[in-house]
JSON list of C-alpha atoms in Angstrom, two decimals:
[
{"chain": "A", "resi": 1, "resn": "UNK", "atom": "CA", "xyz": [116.70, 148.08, 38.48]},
{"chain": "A", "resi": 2, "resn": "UNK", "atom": "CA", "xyz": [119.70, 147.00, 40.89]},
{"chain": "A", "resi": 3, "resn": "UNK", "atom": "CA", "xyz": [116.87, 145.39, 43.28]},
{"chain": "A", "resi": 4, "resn": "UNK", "atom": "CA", "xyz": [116.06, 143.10, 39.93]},
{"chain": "A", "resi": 5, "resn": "UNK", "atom": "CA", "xyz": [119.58, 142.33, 39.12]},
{"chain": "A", "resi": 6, "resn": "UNK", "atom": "CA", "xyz": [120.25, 141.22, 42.86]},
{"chain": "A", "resi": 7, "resn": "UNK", "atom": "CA", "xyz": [117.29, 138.98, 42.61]},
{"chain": "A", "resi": 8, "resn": "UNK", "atom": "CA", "xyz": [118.05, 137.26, 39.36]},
{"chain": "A", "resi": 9, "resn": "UNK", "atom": "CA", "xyz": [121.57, 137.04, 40.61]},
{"chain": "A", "resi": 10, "resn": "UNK", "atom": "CA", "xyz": [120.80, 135.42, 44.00]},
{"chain": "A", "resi": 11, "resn": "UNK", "atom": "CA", "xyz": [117.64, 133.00, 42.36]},
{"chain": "A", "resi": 12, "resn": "UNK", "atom": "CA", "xyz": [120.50, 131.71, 40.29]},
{"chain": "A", "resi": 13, "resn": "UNK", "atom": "CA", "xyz": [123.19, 131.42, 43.17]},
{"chain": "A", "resi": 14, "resn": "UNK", "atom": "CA", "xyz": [120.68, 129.22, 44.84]},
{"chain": "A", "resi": 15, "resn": "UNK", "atom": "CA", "xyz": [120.15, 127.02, 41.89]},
{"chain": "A", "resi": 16, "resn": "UNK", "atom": "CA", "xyz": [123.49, 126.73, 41.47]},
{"chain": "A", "resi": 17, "resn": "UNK", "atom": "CA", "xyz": [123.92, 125.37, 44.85]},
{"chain": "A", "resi": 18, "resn": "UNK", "atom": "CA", "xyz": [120.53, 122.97, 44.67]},
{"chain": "A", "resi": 19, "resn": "UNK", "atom": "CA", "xyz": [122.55, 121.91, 41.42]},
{"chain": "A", "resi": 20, "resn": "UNK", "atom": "CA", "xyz": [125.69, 121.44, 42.65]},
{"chain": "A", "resi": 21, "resn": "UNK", "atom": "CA", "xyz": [123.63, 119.15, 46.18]},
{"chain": "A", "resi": 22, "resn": "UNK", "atom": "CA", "xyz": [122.09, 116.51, 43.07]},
{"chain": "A", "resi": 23, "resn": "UNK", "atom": "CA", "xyz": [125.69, 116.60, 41.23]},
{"chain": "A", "resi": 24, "resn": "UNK", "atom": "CA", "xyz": [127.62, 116.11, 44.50]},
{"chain": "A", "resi": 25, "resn": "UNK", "atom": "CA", "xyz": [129.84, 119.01, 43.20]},
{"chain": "A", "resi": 26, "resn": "UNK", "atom": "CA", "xyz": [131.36, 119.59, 46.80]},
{"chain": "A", "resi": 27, "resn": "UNK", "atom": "CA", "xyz": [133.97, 122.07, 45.39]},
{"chain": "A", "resi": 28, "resn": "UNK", "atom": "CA", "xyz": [131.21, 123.92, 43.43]},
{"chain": "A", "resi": 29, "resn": "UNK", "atom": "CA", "xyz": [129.13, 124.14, 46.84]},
{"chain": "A", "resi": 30, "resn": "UNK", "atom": "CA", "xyz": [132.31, 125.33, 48.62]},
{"chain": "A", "resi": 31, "resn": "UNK", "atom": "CA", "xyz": [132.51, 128.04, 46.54]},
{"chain": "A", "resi": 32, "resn": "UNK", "atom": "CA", "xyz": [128.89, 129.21, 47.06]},
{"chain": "A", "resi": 33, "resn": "UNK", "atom": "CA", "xyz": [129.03, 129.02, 50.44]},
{"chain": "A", "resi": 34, "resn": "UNK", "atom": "CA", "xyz": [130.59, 131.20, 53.43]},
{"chain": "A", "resi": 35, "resn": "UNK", "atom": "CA", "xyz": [133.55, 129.86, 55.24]},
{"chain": "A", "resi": 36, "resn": "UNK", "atom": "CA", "xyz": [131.44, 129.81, 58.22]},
{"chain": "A", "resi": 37, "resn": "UNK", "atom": "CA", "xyz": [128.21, 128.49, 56.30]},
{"chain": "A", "resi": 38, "resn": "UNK", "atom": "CA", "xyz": [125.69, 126.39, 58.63]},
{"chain": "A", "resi": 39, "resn": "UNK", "atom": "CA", "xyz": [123.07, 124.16, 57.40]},
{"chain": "A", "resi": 40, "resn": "UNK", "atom": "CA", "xyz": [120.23, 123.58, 59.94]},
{"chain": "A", "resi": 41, "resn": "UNK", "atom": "CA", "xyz": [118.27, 120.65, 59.13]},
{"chain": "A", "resi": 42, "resn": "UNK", "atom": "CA", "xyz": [114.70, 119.72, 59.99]},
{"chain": "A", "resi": 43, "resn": "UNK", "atom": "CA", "xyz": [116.34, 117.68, 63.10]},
{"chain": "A", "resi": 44, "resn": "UNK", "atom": "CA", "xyz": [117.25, 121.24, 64.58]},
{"chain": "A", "resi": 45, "resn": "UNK", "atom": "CA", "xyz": [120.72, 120.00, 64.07]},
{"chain": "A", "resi": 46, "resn": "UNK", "atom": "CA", "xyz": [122.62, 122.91, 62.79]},
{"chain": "A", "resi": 47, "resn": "UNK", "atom": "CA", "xyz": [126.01, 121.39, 60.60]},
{"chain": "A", "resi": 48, "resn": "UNK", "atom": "CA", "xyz": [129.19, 123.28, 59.84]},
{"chain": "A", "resi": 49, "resn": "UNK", "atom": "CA", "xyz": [129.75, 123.83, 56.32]},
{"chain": "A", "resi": 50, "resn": "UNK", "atom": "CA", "xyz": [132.97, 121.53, 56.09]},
{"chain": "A", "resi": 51, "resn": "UNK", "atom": "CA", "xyz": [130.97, 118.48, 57.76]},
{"chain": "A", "resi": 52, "resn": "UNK", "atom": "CA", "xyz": [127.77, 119.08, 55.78]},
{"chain": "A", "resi": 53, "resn": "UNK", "atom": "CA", "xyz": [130.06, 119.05, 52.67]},
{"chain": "A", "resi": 54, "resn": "UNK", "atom": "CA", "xyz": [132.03, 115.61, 53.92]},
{"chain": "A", "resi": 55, "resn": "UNK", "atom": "CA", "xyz": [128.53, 114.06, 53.84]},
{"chain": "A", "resi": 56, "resn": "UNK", "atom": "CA", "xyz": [127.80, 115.02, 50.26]},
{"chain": "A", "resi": 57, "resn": "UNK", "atom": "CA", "xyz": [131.20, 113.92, 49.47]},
{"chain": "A", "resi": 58, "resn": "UNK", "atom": "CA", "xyz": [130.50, 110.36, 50.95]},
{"chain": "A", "resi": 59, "resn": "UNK", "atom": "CA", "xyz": [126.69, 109.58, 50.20]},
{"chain": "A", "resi": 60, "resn": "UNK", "atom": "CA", "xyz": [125.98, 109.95, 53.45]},
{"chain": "A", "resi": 61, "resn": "UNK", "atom": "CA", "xyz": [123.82, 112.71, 51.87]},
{"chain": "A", "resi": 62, "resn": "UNK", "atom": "CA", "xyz": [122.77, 112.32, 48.70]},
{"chain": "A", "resi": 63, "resn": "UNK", "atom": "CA", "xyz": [120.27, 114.30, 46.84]},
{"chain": "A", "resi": 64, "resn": "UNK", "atom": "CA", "xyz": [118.55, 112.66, 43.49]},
{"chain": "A", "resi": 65, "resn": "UNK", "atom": "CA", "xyz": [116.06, 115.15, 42.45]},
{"chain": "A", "resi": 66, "resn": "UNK", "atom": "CA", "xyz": [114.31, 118.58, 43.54]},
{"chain": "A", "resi": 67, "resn": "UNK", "atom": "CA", "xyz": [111.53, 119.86, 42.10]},
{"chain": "A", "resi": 68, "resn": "UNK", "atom": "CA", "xyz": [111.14, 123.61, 42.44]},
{"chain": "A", "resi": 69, "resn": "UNK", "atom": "CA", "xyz": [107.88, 125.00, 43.74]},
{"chain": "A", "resi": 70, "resn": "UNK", "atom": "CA", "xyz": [108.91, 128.68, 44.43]},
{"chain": "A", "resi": 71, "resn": "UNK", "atom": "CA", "xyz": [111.71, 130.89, 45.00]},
{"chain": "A", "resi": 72, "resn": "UNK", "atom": "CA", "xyz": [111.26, 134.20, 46.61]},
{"chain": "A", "resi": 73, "resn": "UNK", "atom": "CA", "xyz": [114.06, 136.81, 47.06]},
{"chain": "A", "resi": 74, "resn": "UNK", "atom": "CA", "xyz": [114.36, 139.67, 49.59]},
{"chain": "A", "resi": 75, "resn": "UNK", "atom": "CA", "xyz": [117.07, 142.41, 49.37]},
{"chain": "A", "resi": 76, "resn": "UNK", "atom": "CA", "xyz": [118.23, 144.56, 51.85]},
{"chain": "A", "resi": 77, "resn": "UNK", "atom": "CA", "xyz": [121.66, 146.58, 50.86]},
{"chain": "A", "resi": 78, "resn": "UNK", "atom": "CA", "xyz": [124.34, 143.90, 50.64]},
{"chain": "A", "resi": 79, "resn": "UNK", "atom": "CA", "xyz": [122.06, 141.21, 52.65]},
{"chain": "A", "resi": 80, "resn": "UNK", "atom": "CA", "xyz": [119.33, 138.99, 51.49]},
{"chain": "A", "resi": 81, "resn": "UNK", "atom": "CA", "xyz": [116.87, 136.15, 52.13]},
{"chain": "A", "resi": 82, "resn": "UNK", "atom": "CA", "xyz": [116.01, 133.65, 49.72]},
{"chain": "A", "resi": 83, "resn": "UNK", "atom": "CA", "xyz": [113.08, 131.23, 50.26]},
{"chain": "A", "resi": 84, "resn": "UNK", "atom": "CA", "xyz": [113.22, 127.76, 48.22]},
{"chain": "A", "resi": 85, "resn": "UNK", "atom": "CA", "xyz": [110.12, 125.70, 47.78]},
{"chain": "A", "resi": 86, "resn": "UNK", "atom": "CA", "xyz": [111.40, 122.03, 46.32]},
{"chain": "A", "resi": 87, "resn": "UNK", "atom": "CA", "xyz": [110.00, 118.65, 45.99]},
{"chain": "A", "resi": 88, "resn": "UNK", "atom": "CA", "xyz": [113.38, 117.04, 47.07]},
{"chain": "A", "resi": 89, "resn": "UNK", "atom": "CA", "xyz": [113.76, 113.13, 46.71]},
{"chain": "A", "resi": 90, "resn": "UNK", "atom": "CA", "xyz": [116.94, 112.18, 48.75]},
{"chain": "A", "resi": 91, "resn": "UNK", "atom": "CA", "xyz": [118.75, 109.65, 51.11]},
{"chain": "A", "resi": 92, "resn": "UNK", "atom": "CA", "xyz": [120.11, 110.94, 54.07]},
{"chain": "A", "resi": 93, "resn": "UNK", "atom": "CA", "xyz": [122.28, 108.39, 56.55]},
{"chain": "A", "resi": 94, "resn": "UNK", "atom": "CA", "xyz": [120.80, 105.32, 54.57]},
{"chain": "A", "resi": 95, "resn": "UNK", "atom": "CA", "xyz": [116.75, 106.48, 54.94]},
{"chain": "A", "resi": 96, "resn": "UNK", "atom": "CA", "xyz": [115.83, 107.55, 51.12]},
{"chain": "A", "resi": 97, "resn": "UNK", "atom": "CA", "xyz": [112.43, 110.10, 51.37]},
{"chain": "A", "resi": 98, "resn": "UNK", "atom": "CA", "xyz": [110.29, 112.56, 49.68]},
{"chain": "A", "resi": 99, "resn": "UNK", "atom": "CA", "xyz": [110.29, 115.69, 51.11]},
{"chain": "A", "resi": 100, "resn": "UNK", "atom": "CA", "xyz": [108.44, 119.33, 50.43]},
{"chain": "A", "resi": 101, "resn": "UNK", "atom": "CA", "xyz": [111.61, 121.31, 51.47]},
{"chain": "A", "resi": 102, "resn": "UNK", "atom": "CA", "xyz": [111.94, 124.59, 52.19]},
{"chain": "A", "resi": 103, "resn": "UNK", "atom": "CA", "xyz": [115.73, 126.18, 52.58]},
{"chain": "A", "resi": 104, "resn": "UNK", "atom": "CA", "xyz": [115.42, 129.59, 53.97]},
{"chain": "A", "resi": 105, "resn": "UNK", "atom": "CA", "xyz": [119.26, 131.00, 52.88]},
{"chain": "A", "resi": 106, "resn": "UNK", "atom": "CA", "xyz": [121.26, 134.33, 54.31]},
{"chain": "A", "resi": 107, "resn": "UNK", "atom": "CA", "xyz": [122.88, 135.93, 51.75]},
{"chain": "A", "resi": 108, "resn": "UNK", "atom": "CA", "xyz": [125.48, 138.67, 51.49]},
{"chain": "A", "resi": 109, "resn": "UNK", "atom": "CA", "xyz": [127.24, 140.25, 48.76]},
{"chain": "A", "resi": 110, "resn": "UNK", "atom": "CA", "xyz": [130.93, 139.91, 48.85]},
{"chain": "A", "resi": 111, "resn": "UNK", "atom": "CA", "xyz": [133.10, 140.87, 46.10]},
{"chain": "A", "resi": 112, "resn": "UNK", "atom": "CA", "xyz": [129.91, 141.65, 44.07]},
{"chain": "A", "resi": 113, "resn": "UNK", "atom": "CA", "xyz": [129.07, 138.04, 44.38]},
{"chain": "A", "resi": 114, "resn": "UNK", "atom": "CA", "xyz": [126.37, 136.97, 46.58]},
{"chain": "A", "resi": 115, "resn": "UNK", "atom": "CA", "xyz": [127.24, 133.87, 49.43]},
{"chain": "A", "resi": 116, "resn": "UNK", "atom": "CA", "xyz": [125.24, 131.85, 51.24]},
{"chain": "A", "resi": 117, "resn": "UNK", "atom": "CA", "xyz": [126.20, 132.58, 54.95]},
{"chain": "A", "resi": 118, "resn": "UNK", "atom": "CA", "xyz": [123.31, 130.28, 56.36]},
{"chain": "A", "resi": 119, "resn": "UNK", "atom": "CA", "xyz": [120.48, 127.77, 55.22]},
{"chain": "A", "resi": 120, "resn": "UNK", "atom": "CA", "xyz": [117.72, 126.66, 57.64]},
{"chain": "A", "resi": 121, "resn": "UNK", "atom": "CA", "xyz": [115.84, 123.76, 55.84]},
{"chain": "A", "resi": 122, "resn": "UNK", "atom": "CA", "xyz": [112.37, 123.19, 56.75]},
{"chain": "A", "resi": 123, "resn": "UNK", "atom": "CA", "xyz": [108.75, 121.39, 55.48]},
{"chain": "A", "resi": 124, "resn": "UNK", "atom": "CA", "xyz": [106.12, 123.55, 53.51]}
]
């Protein structure tokens, strides 16, 4: 029963934060994410959380839509991996694209919350 709880709780932590990525809510994604939060990006570049989140500020990043395909959760005690499948339409350092994305995300539980402490975006 806790197992389903955890799952619900994280599938809706990371559509809070694919949400909060089309809304350019960079306070809302701040507060999903762990102070030392990396985003690696299909480039292999791997971007701090405070520089990824300057570039959703700007436009320099800027997601318009994202079509989920999947989402599939994996609990372990107070760690998890969640696999996103999107359609994601978005322009990143002035080259708009469609993309089928996949964001593999580290979770942990803190203060019976669960944060993103890494995403690795990829293609499916």
């Amino acid at each position: 029963m806790m197992i389903a709880k955890d799952e619900a709780q994280l599938k809706e932590a990371y559509r809070q934060m694919i949400k909060a990525m089309l809304d350019r809510h960079v306070a809302d994604l701040d507060a999903l994410l762990a102070g030392e939060f990396t985003l690696t990006h299909m480039t292999g570049y791997r971007q701090p959380k405070r520089e990824w989140l300057e570039a959703v500020r700007t436009g320099e990043m800027r997601y318009h839509a994202a079509e989920e395909k999947s989402v599939d959760v994996n609990v372990a005690d107070d760690t998890a991996v969640l696999v996103g499948r999107s359609v994601v339409t978005a322009t990143i350092y002035g080259a708009r694209g469609t993309w089928n994305l996949q964001l593999t995300t580290r979770y942990r539980r803190q203060d019976n919350q669960w944060i993103a402490v890494d995403t690795i975006a990829s293609t499916f």
